[in-house]
Short mmCIF file of C-alpha atoms in Angstrom, two decimals:
data_model
loop_
_atom_site.label_atom_id
_atom_site.label_comp_id
_atom_site.label_asym_id
_atom_site.label_seq_id
_atom_site.Cartn_x
_atom_site.Cartn_y
_atom_site.Cartn_z
CA UNK M 1 -274.35 -19.57 50.55
CA UNK M 2 -274.67 -20.97 46.51
CA UNK M 3 -271.49 -21.78 44.71
CA UNK M 4 -270.59 -20.42 41.75
CA UNK M 5 -271.53 -21.25 38.85
CA UNK M 6 -269.82 -22.29 35.82
CA UNK M 7 -268.07 -18.91 34.25
CA UNK M 8 -270.37 -17.81 31.21
CA UNK M 9 -268.91 -17.80 27.80
CA UNK M 10 -269.09 -14.87 25.69
CA UNK M 11 -270.49 -15.20 22.38
CA UNK M 12 -268.56 -15.64 19.62
CA UNK M 13 -268.06 -13.02 16.92
CA UNK M 14 -269.99 -13.72 13.79
CA UNK M 15 -267.41 -14.11 10.38
CA UNK M 16 -268.59 -12.02 7.88
CA UNK M 17 -269.59 -14.33 5.05
CA UNK M 18 -267.40 -14.34 1.98
CA UNK M 19 -268.46 -12.52 -1.10
CA UNK M 20 -269.19 -14.49 -3.74
CA UNK M 21 -267.04 -14.26 -6.74
CA UNK M 22 -268.03 -12.26 -9.65
CA UNK M 23 -269.11 -14.18 -12.66
CA UNK M 24 -266.76 -14.75 -14.99
CA UNK M 25 -268.67 -12.92 -17.71
CA UNK M 26 -269.12 -9.51 -15.70
CA UNK M 27 -265.58 -9.65 -15.09
CA UNK M 28 -264.97 -9.60 -18.99
CA UNK M 29 -267.18 -7.11 -19.65
CA UNK M 30 -265.45 -4.87 -16.96
CA UNK M 31 -262.06 -5.56 -18.47
CA UNK M 32 -263.48 -4.87 -22.12
CA UNK M 33 -265.02 -1.60 -20.31
CA UNK M 34 -261.70 -0.19 -19.35
CA UNK M 35 -259.98 -1.20 -22.44
CA UNK M 36 -262.71 0.90 -24.59
CA UNK M 37 -262.36 3.92 -21.88
CA UNK M 38 -258.34 3.68 -22.40
CA UNK M 39 -258.73 3.88 -26.33
CA UNK M 40 -261.11 6.58 -26.21
CA UNK M 41 -259.02 8.62 -24.16
CA UNK M 42 -255.90 8.15 -26.47
CA UNK M 43 -258.33 9.10 -29.33
CA UNK M 44 -259.46 12.22 -28.02
CA UNK M 45 -255.63 13.38 -27.30
CA UNK M 46 -254.67 12.45 -30.76
CA UNK M 47 -257.70 14.59 -31.97
CA UNK M 48 -256.56 17.87 -30.03
CA UNK M 49 -256.00 20.53 -32.79
CA UNK M 50 -252.62 21.56 -32.59
CA UNK M 51 -251.96 24.73 -34.31
CA UNK M 52 -249.76 24.84 -37.21
CA UNK M 53 -246.61 27.16 -36.93
CA UNK M 54 -247.22 30.70 -37.95
CA UNK M 55 -246.38 31.54 -41.69
CA UNK M 56 -242.59 33.00 -42.74
CA UNK M 57 -243.56 36.55 -43.61
CA UNK M 58 -242.90 37.52 -47.21
CA UNK M 59 -239.49 38.57 -48.30
CA UNK M 60 -239.61 42.46 -48.00
CA UNK M 61 -236.43 44.84 -48.78
CA UNK M 62 -236.44 47.42 -46.45
CA UNK M 63 -234.69 51.19 -46.22
CA UNK M 64 -233.73 50.63 -49.66
CA UNK M 65 -230.82 52.95 -50.81
CA UNK M 66 -230.66 54.02 -54.82
CA UNK M 67 -228.38 56.32 -56.31
CA UNK M 68 -229.18 60.03 -56.54
CA UNK M 69 -231.69 60.69 -59.59
CA UNK M 70 -232.55 57.39 -60.40
CA UNK M 71 -236.09 56.17 -59.88
CA UNK M 72 -237.05 52.91 -58.22
CA UNK M 73 -239.63 50.96 -60.70
CA UNK M 74 -241.64 48.93 -58.60
CA UNK M 75 -245.08 48.10 -60.68
CA UNK M 76 -244.86 46.84 -64.42
CA UNK M 77 -247.16 46.66 -67.50
CA UNK M 78 -247.51 42.68 -68.53
CA UNK M 79 -246.84 42.78 -72.30
CA UNK M 80 -247.68 38.77 -71.85
CA UNK M 81 -243.97 37.57 -73.29
CA UNK M 82 -240.88 37.30 -71.67
CA UNK M 83 -238.21 39.17 -73.46
CA UNK M 84 -234.79 37.61 -73.42
CA UNK M 85 -231.46 40.02 -72.34
CA UNK M 86 -233.38 43.08 -71.42
CA UNK M 87 -233.23 42.36 -67.51
CA UNK M 88 -236.65 42.81 -67.14
CA UNK M 89 -239.81 41.04 -65.74
CA UNK M 90 -241.62 41.71 -69.07
CA UNK M 91 -244.61 39.43 -68.10
CA UNK M 92 -245.06 40.45 -64.48
CA UNK M 93 -244.70 37.22 -62.71
CA UNK M 94 -241.56 38.22 -60.22
CA UNK M 95 -238.70 36.23 -62.18
CA UNK M 96 -236.54 38.35 -64.40
CA UNK M 97 -235.08 36.91 -68.09
CA UNK M 98 -237.21 33.37 -67.19
CA UNK M 99 -236.63 30.85 -70.02
CA UNK M 100 -233.51 32.63 -71.67
CA UNK M 101 -230.93 30.40 -70.09
CA UNK M 102 -230.31 32.31 -67.00
CA UNK M 103 -230.80 31.15 -63.26
CA UNK M 104 -233.25 32.37 -61.42
CA UNK M 105 -234.44 32.50 -57.36
CA UNK M 106 -236.06 33.87 -55.17
CA UNK M 107 -233.22 36.61 -54.79
CA UNK M 108 -231.87 37.62 -57.88
CA UNK M 109 -229.95 40.39 -59.86
CA UNK M 110 -229.46 40.99 -63.49
CA UNK M 111 -228.10 43.56 -65.66
CA UNK M 112 -228.38 44.06 -69.30
CA UNK M 113 -226.72 46.78 -71.78
CA UNK M 114 -226.74 46.87 -75.82
CA UNK M 115 -223.09 47.88 -76.29
CA UNK M 116 -221.24 44.91 -76.80
CA UNK M 117 -217.78 46.55 -76.80
CA UNK M 118 -218.69 47.91 -73.08
CA UNK M 119 -217.30 45.70 -70.01
CA UNK M 120 -219.88 46.38 -67.19
CA UNK M 121 -219.36 44.16 -63.97
CA UNK M 122 -222.23 43.21 -61.67
CA UNK M 123 -221.17 42.94 -58.41
CA UNK M 124 -223.07 41.46 -55.20
CA UNK M 125 -222.34 41.34 -52.03
CA UNK M 126 -224.18 39.10 -49.12
CA UNK M 127 -224.89 40.18 -45.76
CA UNK M 128 -221.62 39.08 -44.64
CA UNK M 129 -220.09 41.28 -47.43
CA UNK M 130 -218.70 38.26 -49.36
CA UNK M 131 -218.67 39.28 -53.49
CA UNK M 132 -221.10 36.24 -55.25
CA UNK M 133 -218.26 34.71 -57.72
CA UNK M 134 -218.83 32.85 -61.34
CA UNK M 135 -219.70 29.42 -60.51
CA UNK M 136 -218.76 29.19 -56.84
CA UNK M 137 -221.81 30.13 -54.44
CA UNK M 138 -221.04 32.17 -50.96
CA UNK M 139 -221.82 30.76 -48.12
CA UNK M 140 -225.21 32.50 -48.23
CA UNK M 141 -225.82 30.66 -51.51
CA UNK M 142 -225.53 33.79 -53.83
CA UNK M 143 -223.59 32.41 -56.77
CA UNK M 144 -223.02 34.81 -60.46
CA UNK M 145 -223.55 32.35 -63.64
CA UNK M 146 -222.06 34.67 -66.32
CA UNK M 147 -219.46 37.44 -67.04
CA UNK M 148 -219.95 39.39 -69.89
CA UNK M 149 -218.76 40.20 -72.45
CA UNK M 150 -216.72 37.09 -73.23
CA UNK M 151 -213.82 36.57 -75.65
CA UNK M 152 -215.07 32.99 -75.77
CA UNK M 153 -218.49 34.29 -77.32
CA UNK M 154 -220.54 32.66 -74.66
CA UNK M 155 -222.28 35.86 -74.39
CA UNK M 156 -223.01 36.45 -78.17
CA UNK M 157 -223.17 40.22 -77.65
CA UNK M 158 -226.32 40.03 -75.28
CA UNK M 159 -224.34 41.48 -72.46
CA UNK M 160 -225.93 40.19 -69.48
CA UNK M 161 -224.74 39.09 -65.84
CA UNK M 162 -226.60 37.52 -63.49
CA UNK M 163 -226.35 36.71 -59.69
CA UNK M 164 -229.00 34.54 -57.98
CA UNK M 165 -230.08 32.59 -54.80
CA UNK M 166 -228.84 28.63 -55.66
CA UNK M 167 -231.31 27.18 -52.76
CA UNK M 168 -232.99 28.02 -49.43
CA UNK M 169 -233.98 31.01 -47.98
CA UNK M 170 -232.02 34.20 -47.90
CA UNK M 171 -229.90 35.29 -45.31
CA UNK M 172 -231.14 38.24 -43.67
CA UNK M 173 -229.31 41.12 -43.08
CA UNK M 174 -227.80 44.02 -45.74
CA UNK M 175 -227.21 43.58 -49.43
CA UNK M 176 -224.94 45.69 -51.11
CA UNK M 177 -225.74 45.93 -55.58
CA UNK M 178 -222.74 47.30 -57.49
CA UNK M 179 -222.75 48.41 -60.98
CA UNK M 180 -219.35 49.24 -62.39
CA UNK M 181 -218.22 50.48 -65.77
CA UNK M 182 -215.16 48.31 -66.07
CA UNK M 183 -213.69 49.32 -69.83
CA UNK M 184 -215.37 51.19 -72.36
CA UNK M 185 -213.55 50.31 -74.99
CA UNK M 186 -214.71 51.36 -78.40
CA UNK M 187 -218.46 52.13 -77.12
CA UNK M 188 -219.49 55.76 -76.58
CA UNK M 189 -220.31 57.10 -73.00
CA UNK M 190 -222.30 57.38 -71.03
CA UNK M 191 -223.64 53.45 -70.96
CA UNK M 192 -227.58 53.07 -70.02
CA UNK M 193 -227.31 49.94 -68.00
CA UNK M 194 -231.02 48.28 -66.83
CA UNK M 195 -230.54 47.00 -63.13
CA UNK M 196 -233.25 44.45 -62.08
CA UNK M 197 -233.66 42.48 -58.57
CA UNK M 198 -236.13 39.70 -57.87
CA UNK M 199 -237.19 39.61 -54.25
CA UNK M 200 -239.20 36.73 -53.33
CA UNK M 201 -242.08 37.13 -55.97
CA UNK M 202 -241.72 41.04 -56.68
CA UNK M 203 -239.18 42.69 -59.17
CA UNK M 204 -237.59 45.73 -59.04
CA UNK M 205 -235.98 48.06 -61.94
CA UNK M 206 -234.13 50.87 -62.51
CA UNK M 207 -231.80 52.56 -65.38
CA UNK M 208 -228.21 53.45 -64.20
CA UNK M 209 -226.28 55.51 -66.51
CA UNK M 210 -222.41 54.83 -66.35
CA UNK M 211 -219.53 56.84 -67.73
CA UNK M 212 -215.52 56.87 -67.08
CA UNK M 213 -215.09 58.77 -64.22
CA UNK M 214 -214.35 58.34 -60.38
CA UNK M 215 -217.93 59.85 -59.68
CA UNK M 216 -219.87 58.03 -62.37
CA UNK M 217 -218.24 54.69 -62.92
CA UNK M 218 -220.33 52.83 -60.52
CA UNK M 219 -223.76 52.91 -58.91
CA UNK M 220 -224.85 50.97 -55.92
CA UNK M 221 -228.02 49.97 -54.78
CA UNK M 222 -228.32 48.44 -50.85
CA UNK M 223 -231.49 47.15 -48.77
CA UNK M 224 -232.05 45.09 -45.80
CA UNK M 225 -233.94 41.77 -45.52
#
């Protein structure tokens, strides 16, 4: 009987040979390529076209209410010269009595009348119901820049009253414009008053006849923005 031989040794597992380190130049190129890819991604993100906000719709009065029998004039025939103190947009550029010492704005209301003795008032109420006053803007920015006639001679017998938006966008809502004969004095009735309104880049105009009676001493115009 043969004696058992020495135990057999299991073959050792071969270790994987270590991967040689990448050359220094290759690592630099890989890092540079990564930086370029990142910069390109940021550049493409910055070039994405963002659409601009939609333009604001132009100011357009709606639901206009005028006194019965009064015609509203919208179109005008350019004369080439702006005449002062007639409450008209003579050159059809949307501005009433420009260059005549009156304040203008994208909202403007002006009245003019020829009889120097008559006292006519322009009362403009904003959507909150606040009345425009001389030298003090309402919360919505409406202000009156003169009150004619004046004993001080400020109006120089050029009877014009003017209300304008001092700055910014006009408040949206219902506006009320009242033209009232306060005192006839020595003038002869009826008093023909020209009322014009600028809304945005367009002007509107009408002629009003006022007399000293409860039914005819004032006329009102209303519209909505």
